[in-house]
Short mmCIF file of C-alpha atoms and ligand atoms in Angstrom, two decimals:
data_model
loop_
_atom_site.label_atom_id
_atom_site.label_comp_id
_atom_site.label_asym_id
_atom_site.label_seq_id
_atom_site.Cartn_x
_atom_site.Cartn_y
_atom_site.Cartn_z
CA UNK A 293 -25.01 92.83 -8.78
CA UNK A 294 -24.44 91.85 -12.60
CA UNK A 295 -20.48 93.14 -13.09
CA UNK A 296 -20.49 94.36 -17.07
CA UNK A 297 -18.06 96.16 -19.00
CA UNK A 298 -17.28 97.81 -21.99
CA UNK A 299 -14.50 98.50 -24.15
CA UNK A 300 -13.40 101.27 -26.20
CA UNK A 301 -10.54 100.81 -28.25
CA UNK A 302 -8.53 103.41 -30.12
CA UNK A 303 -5.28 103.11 -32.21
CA UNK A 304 -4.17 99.75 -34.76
CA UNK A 305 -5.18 96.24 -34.61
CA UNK A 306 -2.75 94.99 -31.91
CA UNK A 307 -4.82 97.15 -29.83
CA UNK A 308 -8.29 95.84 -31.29
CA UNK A 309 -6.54 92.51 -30.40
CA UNK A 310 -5.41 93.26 -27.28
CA UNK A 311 -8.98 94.55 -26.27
CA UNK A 312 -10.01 90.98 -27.69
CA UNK A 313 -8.52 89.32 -24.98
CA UNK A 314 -9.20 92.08 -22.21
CA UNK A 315 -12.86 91.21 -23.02
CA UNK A 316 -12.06 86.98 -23.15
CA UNK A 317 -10.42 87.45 -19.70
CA UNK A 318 -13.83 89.21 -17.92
CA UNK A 319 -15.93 86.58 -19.91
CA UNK A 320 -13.94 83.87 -18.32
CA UNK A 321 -14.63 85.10 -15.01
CA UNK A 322 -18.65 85.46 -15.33
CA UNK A 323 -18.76 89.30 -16.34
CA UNK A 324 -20.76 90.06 -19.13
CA UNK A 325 -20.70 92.48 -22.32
CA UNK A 326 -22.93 95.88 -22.31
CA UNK A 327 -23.14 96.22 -25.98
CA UNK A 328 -23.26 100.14 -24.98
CA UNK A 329 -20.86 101.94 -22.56
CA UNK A 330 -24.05 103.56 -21.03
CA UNK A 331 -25.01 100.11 -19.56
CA UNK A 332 -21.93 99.09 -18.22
CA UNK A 333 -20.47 99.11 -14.60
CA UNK A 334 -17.10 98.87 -15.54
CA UNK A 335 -15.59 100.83 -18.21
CA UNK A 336 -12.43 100.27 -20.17
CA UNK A 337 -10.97 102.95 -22.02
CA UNK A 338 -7.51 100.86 -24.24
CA UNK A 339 -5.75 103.67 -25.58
CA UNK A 340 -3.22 104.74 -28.70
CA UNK A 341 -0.59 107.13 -28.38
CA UNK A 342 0.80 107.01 -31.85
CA UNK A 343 -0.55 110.36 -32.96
CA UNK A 344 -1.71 113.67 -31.10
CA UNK A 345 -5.68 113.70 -31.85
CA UNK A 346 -6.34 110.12 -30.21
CA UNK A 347 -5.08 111.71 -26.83
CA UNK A 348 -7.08 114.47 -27.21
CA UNK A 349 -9.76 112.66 -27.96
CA UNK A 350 -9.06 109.80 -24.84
CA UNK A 351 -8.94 112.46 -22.21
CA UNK A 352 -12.37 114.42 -24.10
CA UNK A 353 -14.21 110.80 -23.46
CA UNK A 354 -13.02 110.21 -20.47
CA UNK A 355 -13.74 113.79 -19.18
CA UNK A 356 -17.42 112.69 -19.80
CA UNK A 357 -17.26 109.90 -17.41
CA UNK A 358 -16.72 112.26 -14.12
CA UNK A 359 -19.73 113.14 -13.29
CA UNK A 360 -21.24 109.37 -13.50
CA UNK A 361 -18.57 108.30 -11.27
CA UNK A 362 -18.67 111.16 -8.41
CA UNK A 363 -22.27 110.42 -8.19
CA UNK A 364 -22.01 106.00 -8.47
CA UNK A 365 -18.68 105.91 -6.57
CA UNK A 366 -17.80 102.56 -5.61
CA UNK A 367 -20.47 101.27 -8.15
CA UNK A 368 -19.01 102.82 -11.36
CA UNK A 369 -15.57 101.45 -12.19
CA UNK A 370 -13.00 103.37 -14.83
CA UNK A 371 -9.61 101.61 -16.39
CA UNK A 372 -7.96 102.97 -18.63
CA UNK A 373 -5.28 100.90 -20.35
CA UNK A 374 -2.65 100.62 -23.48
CA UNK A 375 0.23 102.47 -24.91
CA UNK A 376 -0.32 106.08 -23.67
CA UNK A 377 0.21 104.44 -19.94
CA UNK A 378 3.62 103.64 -21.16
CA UNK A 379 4.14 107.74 -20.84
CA UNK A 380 4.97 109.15 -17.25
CA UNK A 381 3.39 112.28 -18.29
CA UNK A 382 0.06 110.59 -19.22
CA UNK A 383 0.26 108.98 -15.56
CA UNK A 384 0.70 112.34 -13.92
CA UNK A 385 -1.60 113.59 -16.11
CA UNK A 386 -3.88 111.20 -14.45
CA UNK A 387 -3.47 111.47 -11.13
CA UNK A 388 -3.71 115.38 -11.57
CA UNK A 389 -6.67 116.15 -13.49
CA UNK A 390 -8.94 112.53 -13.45
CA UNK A 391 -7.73 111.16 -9.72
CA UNK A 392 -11.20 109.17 -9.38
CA UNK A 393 -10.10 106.60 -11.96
CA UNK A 394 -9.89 103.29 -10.66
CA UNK A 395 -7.72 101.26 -12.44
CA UNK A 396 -4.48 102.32 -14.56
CA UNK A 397 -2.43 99.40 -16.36
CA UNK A 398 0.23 99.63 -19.31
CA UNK A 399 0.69 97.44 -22.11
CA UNK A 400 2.85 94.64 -20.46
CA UNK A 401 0.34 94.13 -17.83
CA UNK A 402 -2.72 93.14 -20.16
CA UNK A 403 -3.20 90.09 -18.55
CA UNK A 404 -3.36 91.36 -15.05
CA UNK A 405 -7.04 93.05 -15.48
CA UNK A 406 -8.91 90.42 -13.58
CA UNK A 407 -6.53 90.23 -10.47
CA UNK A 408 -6.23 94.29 -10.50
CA UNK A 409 -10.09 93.99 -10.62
CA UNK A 410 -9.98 91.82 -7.49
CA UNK A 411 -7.82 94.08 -6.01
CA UNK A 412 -9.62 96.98 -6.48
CA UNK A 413 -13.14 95.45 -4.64
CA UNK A 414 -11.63 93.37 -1.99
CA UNK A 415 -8.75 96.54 -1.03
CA UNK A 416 -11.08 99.67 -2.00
CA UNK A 417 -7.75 101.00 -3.54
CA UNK A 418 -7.05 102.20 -6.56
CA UNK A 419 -4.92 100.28 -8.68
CA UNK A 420 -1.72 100.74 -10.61
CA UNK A 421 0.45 98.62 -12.98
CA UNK A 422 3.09 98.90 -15.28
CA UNK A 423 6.08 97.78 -16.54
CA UNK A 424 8.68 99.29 -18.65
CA UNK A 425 8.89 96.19 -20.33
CA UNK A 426 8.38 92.24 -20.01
CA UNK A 427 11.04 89.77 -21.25
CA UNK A 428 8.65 86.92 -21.40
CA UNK A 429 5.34 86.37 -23.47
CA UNK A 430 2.09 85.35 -21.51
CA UNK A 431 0.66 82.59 -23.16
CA UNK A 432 -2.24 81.16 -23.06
CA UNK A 433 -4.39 84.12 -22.74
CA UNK A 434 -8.43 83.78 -23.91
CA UNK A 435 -9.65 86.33 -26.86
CA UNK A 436 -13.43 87.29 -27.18
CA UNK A 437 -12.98 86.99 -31.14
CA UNK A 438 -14.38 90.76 -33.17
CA UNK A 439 -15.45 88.28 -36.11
CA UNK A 440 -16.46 84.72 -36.15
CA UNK A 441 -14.50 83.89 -38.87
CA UNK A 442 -11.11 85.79 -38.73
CA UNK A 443 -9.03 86.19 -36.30
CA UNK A 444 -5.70 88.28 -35.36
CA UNK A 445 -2.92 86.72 -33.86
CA UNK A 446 0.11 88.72 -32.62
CA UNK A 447 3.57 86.81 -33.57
CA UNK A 448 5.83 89.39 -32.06
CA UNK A 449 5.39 92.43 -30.01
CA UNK A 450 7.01 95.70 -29.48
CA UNK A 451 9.64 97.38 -31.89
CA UNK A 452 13.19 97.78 -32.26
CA UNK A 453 13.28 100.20 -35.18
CA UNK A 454 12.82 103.39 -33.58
CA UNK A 455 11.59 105.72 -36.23
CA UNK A 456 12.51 109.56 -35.24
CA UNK A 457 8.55 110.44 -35.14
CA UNK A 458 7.24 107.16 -33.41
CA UNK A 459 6.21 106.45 -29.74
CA UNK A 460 5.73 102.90 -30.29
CA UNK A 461 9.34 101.47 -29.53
CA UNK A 462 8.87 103.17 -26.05
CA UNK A 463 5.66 102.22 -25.26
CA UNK A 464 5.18 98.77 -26.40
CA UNK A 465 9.30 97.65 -25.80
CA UNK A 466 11.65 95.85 -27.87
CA UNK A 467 10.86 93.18 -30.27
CA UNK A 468 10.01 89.40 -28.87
CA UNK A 469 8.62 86.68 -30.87
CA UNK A 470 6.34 83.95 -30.09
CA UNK A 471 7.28 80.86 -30.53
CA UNK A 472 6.06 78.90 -33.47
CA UNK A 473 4.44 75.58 -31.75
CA UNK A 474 2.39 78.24 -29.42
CA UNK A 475 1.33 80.12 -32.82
CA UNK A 476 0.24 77.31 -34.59
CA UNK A 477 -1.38 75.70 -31.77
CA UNK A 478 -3.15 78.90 -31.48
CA UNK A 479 -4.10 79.04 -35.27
CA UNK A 480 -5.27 75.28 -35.19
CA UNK A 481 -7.51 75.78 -31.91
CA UNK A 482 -8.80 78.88 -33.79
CA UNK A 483 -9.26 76.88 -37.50
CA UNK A 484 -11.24 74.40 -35.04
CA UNK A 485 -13.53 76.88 -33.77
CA UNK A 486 -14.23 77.99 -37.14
CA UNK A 487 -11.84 80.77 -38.16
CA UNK A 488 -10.99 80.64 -41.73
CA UNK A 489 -8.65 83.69 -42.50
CA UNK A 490 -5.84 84.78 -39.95
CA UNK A 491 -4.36 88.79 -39.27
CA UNK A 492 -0.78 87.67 -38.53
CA UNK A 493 0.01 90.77 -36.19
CA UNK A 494 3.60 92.71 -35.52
CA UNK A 495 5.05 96.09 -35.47
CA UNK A 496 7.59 94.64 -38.49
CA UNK A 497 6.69 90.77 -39.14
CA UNK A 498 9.22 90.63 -41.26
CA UNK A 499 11.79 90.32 -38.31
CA UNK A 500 10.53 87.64 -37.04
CA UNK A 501 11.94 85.23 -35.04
CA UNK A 502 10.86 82.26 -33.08
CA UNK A 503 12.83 80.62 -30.95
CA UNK A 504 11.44 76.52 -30.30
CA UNK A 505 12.14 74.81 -27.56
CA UNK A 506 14.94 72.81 -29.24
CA UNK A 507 17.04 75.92 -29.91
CA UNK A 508 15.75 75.89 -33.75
CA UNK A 509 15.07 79.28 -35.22
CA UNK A 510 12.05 79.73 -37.34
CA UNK A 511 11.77 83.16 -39.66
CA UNK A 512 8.45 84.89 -40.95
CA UNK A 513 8.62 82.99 -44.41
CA UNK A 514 8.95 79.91 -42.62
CA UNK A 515 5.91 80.25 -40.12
CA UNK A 516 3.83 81.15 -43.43
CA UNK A 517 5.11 77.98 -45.26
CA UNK A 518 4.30 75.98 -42.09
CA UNK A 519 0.55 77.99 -42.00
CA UNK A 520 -0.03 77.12 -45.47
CA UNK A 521 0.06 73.68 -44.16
CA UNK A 522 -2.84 74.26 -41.74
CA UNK A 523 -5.88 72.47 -43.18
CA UNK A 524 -9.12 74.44 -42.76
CA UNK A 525 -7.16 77.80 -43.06
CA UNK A 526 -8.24 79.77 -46.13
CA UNK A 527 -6.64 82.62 -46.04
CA UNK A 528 -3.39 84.28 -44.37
CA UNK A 529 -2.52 87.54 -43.86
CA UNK A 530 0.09 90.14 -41.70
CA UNK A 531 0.73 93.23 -41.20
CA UNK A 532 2.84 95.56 -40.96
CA UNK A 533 5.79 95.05 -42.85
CA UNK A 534 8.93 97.36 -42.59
CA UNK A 535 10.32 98.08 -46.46
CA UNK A 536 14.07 97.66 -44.79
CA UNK A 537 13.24 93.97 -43.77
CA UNK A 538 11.31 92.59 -46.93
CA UNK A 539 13.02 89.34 -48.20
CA UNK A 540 13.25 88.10 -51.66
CA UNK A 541 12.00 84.43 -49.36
CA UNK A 542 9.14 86.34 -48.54
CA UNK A 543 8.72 87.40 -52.15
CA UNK A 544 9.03 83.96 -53.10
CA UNK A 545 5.90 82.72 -50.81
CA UNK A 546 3.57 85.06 -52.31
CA UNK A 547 4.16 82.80 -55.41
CA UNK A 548 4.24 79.56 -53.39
CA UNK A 549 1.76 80.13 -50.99
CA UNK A 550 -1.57 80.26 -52.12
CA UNK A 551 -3.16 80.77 -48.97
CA UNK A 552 -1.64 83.91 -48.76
CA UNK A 553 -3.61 86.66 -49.52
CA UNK A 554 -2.33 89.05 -52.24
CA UNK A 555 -2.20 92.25 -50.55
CA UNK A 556 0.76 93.95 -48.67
CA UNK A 557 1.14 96.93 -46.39
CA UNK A 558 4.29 98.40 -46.76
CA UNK A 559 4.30 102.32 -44.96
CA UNK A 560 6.76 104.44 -47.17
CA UNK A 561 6.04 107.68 -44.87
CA UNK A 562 7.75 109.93 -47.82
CA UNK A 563 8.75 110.18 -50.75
CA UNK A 564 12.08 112.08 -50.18
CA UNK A 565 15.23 110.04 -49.19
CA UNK A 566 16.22 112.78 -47.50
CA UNK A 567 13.00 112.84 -45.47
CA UNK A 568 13.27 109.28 -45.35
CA UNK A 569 16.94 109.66 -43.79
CA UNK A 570 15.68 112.05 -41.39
CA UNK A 571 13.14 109.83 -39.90
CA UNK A 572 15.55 106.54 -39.84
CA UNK A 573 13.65 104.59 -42.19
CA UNK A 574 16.75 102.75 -43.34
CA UNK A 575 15.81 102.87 -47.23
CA UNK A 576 15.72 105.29 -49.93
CA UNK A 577 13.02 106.37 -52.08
CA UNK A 578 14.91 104.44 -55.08
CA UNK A 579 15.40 101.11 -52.75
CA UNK A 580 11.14 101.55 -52.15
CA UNK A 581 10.27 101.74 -55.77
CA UNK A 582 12.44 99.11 -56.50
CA UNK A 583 11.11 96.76 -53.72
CA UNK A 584 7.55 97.46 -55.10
CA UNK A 585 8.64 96.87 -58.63
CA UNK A 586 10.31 93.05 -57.53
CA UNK A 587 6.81 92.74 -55.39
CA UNK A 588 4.36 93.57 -58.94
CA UNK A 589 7.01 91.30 -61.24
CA UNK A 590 6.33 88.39 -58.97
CA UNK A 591 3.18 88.52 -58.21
CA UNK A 592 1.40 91.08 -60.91
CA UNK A 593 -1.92 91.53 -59.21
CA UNK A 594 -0.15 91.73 -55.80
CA UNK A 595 -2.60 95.10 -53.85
CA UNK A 596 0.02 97.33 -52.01
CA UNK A 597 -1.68 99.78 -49.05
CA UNK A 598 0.64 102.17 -47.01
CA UNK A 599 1.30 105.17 -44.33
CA UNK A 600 2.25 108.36 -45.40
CA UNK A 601 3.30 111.04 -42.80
CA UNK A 602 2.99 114.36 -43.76
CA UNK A 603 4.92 117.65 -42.57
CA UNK A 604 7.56 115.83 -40.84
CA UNK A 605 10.04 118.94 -40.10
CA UNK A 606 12.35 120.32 -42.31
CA UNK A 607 9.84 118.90 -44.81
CA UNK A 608 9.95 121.50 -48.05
CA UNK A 609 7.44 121.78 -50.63
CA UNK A 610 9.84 119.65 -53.60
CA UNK A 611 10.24 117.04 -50.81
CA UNK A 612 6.65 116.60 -49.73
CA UNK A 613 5.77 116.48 -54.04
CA UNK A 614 8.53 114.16 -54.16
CA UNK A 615 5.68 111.87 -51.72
CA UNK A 616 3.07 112.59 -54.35
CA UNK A 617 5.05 111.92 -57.33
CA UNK A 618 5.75 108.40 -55.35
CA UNK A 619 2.52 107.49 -55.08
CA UNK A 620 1.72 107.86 -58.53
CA UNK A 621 4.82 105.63 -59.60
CA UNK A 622 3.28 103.38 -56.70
CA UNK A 623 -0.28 103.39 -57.26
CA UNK A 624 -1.49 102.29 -54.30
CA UNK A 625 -4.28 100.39 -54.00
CA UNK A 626 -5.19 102.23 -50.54
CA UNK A 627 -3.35 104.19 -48.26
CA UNK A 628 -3.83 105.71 -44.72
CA UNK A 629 -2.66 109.21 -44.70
CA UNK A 630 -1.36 111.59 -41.05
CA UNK A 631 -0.56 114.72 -40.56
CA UNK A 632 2.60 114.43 -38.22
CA UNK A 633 2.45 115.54 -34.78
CA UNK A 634 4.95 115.94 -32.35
CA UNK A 635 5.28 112.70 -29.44
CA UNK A 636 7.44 113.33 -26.66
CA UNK A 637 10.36 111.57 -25.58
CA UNK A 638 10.77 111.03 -29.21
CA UNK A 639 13.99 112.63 -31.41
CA UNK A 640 12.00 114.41 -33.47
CA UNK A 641 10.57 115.91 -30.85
CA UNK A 642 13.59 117.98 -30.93
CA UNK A 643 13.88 118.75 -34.41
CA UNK A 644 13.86 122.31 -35.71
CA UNK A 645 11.52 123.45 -38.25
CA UNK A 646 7.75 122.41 -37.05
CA UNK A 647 5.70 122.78 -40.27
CA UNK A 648 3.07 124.95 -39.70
CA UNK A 649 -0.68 123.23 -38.83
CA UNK A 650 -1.91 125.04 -42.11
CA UNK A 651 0.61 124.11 -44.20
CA UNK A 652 0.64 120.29 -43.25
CA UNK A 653 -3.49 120.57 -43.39
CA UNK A 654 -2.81 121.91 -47.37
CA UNK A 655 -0.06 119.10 -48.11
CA UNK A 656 -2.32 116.55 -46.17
CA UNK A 657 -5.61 117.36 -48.73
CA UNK A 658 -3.58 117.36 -51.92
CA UNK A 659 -2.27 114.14 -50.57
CA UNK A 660 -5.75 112.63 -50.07
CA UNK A 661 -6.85 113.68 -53.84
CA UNK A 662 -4.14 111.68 -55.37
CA UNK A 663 -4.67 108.75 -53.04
CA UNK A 664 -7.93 108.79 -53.37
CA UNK A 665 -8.29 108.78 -57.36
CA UNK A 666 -5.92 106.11 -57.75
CA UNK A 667 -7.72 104.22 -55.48
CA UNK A 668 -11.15 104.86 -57.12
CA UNK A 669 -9.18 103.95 -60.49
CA UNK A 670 -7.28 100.80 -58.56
CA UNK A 671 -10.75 99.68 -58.30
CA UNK A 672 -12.44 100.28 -61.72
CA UNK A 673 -9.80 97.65 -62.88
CA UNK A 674 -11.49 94.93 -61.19
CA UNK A 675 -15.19 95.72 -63.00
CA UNK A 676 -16.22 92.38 -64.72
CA UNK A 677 -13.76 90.62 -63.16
CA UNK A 678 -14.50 87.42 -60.59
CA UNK A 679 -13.06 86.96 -57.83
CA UNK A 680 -12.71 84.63 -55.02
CA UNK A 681 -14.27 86.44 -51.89
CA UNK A 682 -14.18 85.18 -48.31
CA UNK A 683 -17.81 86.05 -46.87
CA UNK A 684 -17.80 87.74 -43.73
CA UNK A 685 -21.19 88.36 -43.23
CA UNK A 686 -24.25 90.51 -43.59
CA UNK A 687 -23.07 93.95 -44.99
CA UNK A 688 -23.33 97.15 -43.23
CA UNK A 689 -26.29 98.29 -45.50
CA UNK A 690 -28.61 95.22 -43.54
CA UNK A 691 -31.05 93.44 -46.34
CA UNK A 692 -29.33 90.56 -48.38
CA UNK A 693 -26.18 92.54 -48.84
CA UNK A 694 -23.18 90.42 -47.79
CA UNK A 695 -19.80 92.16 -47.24
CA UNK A 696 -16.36 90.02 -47.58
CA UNK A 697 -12.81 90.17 -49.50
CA UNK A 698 -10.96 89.55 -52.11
CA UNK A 699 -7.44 87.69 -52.05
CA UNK A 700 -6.27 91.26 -52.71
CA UNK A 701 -8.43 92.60 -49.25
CA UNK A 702 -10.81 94.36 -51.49
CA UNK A 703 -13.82 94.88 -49.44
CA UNK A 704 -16.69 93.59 -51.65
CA UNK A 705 -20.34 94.04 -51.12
CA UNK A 706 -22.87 92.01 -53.08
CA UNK A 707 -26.27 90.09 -52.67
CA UNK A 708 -26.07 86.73 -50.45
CA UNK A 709 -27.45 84.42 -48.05
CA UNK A 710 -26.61 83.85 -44.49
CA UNK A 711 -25.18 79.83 -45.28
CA UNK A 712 -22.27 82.10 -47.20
CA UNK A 713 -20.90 83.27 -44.05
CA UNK A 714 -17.62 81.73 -43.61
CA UNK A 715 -17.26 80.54 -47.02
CA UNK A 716 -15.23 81.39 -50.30
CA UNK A 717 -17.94 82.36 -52.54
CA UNK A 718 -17.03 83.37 -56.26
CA UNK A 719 -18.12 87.25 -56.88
CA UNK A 720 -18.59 88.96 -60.12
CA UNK A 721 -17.64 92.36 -60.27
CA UNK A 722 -19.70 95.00 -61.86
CA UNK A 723 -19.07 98.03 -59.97
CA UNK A 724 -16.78 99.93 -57.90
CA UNK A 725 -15.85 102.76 -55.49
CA UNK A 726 -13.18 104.49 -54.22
CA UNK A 727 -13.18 102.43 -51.16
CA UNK A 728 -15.14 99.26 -52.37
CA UNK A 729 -16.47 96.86 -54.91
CA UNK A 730 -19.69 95.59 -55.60
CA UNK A 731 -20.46 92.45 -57.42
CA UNK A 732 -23.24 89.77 -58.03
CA UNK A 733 -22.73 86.41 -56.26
CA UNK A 734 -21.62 83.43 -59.28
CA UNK A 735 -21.02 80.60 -57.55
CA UNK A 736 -18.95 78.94 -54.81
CA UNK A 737 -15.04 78.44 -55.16
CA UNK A 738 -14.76 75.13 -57.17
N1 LIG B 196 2.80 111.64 -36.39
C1 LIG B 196 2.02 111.24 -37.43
N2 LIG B 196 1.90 109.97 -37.81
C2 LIG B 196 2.56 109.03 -37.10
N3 LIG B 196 2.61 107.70 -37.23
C3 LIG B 196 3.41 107.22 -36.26
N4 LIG B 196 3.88 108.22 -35.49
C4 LIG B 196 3.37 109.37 -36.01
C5 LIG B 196 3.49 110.74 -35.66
N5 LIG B 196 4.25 111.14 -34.64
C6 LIG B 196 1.95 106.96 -38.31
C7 LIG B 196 2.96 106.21 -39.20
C8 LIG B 196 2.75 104.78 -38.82
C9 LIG B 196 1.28 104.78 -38.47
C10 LIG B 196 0.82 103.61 -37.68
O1 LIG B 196 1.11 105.97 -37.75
O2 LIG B 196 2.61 106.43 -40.54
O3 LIG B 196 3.07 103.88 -39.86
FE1 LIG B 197 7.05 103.04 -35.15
FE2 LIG B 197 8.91 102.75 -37.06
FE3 LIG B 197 8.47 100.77 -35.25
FE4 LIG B 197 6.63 101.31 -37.15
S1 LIG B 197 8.73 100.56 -37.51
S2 LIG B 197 6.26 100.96 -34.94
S3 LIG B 197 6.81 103.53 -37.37
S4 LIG B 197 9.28 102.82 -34.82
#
């Protein structure tokens, strides 16, 4: 029989990413890809633990997938992956309430699918992997690319900065870097295959550090000087970088690097630097403004997106209008807003003072307002400009609507034709939304 699978990814991009290769793996090896889960025989659930309502929502999706199993049996086959396996509780959460799934692996033993796949058909046991952590990087892995022409590439996993709220530096381990020949030999096999804009992926790129070979050290400003380099590469971009770790170097290759798109995310969380203190952010509310202020006076039209948490404990009413008076000194272009939950095993866990759900739901909608008009009004300020777009392809909206972004990430939706794809394609604006432009094709990019 036909072995096909399907993945459903929750949580950030590493995860999108790390799905990418999950899927290039099972290509490799003759499976195929059910564009619905319906249709598949194997089903991979890669899941987020970073906030409360993507568990809930993991083990409602999963709950669905019972009574397919009980009656397919050996024929149906359930994995469920990523950071929540990190957590022992999730495990025995597991083997309590869902025992008939068939494969569980954590996030340091992505590139063991295939074998535990083996495993599972030639043993008729269930399968179980993970690691607390892995000192080396696997290399070398395939990727079933999202887009044909972008790409994400992780430079560094896991996360040293343990944030009072955040589950990440548990489940995804400490910081390593990849080393810079094995990234750009990635990015130039990618550039080959037609990838013109690169997601440089990390927890904080900004601490960075790849070790070569010879014992030379190579920083994040220096892999993006060395990328600019990479002929056929339009556009670069990362993500995420921690305020604490942004370099005036880094500032400086926004100005020198004009591959580099013009668009940072920098997550404040709050506004208050005693909130700020409280979740071990390492920086004040004055030290963010200020960083954002050397960011606009270097590069003026720089876009700035961020996370905001809101209803950390302890947080009081001045403090959480300290985070709205912060965005409006801010305006940011975009920003992705949570209400905070609690994750276990983390300190915060243990912190007094749980805001109440309706509270945090009232602080979380004011929040939105403000984010969202200065977005809308971000936006307006681009009307009858032009700007350089990188095509992506037909638009959601089907017809001869093509979709693609600015320098500044703008998402930009305007009338095309398929031989755009790919290409950087001058766009005139002439309207906009809260969430995107729309413009009227004027030419390609001289
Ligand atoms: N509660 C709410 N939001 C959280 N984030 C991380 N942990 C939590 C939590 N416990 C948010 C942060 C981070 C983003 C990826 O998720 O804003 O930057
Ligand atoms: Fe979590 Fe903080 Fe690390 Fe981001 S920097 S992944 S919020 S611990």
């Amino acid at each position: 029989m036909e072995k096909s699978f399907h993945i459903t990814t929750f949580g950030c991009q590493m995860n999108e990413h790390d799905s990418e290769t999950l899927a290039g793996m099972l290509l490799e090896r003759g499976y195929v890809q059910a564009k619905e889960r319906k249709d598949a025989n194997i089903v991979i659930f890669n899941t987020c633990s970073v906030r409360e309502n993507a568990d809930k929502r993991f083990f409602g999706t999963l709950g669905q997938l019972k009574k397919k199993k009980m009656e397919q049996g050996e024929n149906f086959t359930v994995c469920v992956c990523g950071c929540m396996m990190q957590q022992q509780h999730i495990i025995d959460t597991l083997k309590a309430k869902y025992p008939w799934v068939d494969v569980i692996f954590g996030t340091h033993n992505l590139h063991q699918l295939p074998e535990l796949l083996d495993n599972l058909y030639r043993e008729k046991e269930k399968q179980l992997a993970i690691l607390p952590d892995r000192e080396e990087i696997v290399e070398g892995l395939p990727s079933r690319r999202l887009f044909q022409h972008k790409a994400f590439v992780n430079i560094m996993y896991g996360c040293n900065n343990f944030c009072t709220y955040c589950i990440v530096p548990y489940t995804r381990g400490r910081e390593k870097s990849r080393k810079p020949e094995d990234i750009l030999r990635e990015i130039r096999s990618l550039v080959e295959d037609g990838v013109r804009e690169v997601m440089l992926l990390g927890q904080n790129v900004n601490s960075y550090r790849g070790q070569s070979d010879d014992g030379s050290v190579t920083d994040f400003t220096d892999l993006l000087y060395q990328l600019q380099e990479v002929e056929g590469l339009e556009r670069i971009r990362f993500m995420t970088s921690h305020p604490k770790d942004l370099s005036d170097k880094l500032i400086q290759a926004f100005v020198d690097c004009p591959k580099l798109g013009k668009y940072i995310h920098l997550p404040v969380q709050a506004g208050s630097s005693r909130v700020l203190k409280e979740m071990n952010r390492r920086y004040t509310r004055e030290e963010y403004l200020k960083l954002v202020e050397k960011l606009r006076t270097a590069v003026p039209d720089i876009a700035i997106s961020t996370d905001i948490i809101v209803g950390f404990p302890g947080e009081t009413e001045e403090e959480f209008e300290e985070t709205l008076t912060l965005c409006e000194a801010v305006r940011y272009d975009s920003a992705f807003t949570f209400l905070y939950s609690v994750r276990k095993g983390t300190p915060a866990e243990q912190y007094e003072d749980q805001i109440p759900e309706d509270v945090k739901h009232a602080r979380f909608n004011r929040l939105v307002e403000v984010i969202n008009r200065i977005s809308a009004e971000k936006n307006a300020e681009y009307v009858g400009r032009t700007e350089t777009v990188l095509v992506e392809g037909p638009g959601k909206t089907g017809g001869k609507t093509f979709s693609g972004r600015t320098a500044s990430f703008k998402l930009v939706n305007f009338r095309g034709t398929p031989d755009m794809t790919g290409k950087l394609v001058k766009v005139r604006i002439t309207e906009s939304n809260t969430f995107s432009l729309v413009g009227e094709a004027a030419g390609p990019e001289a």
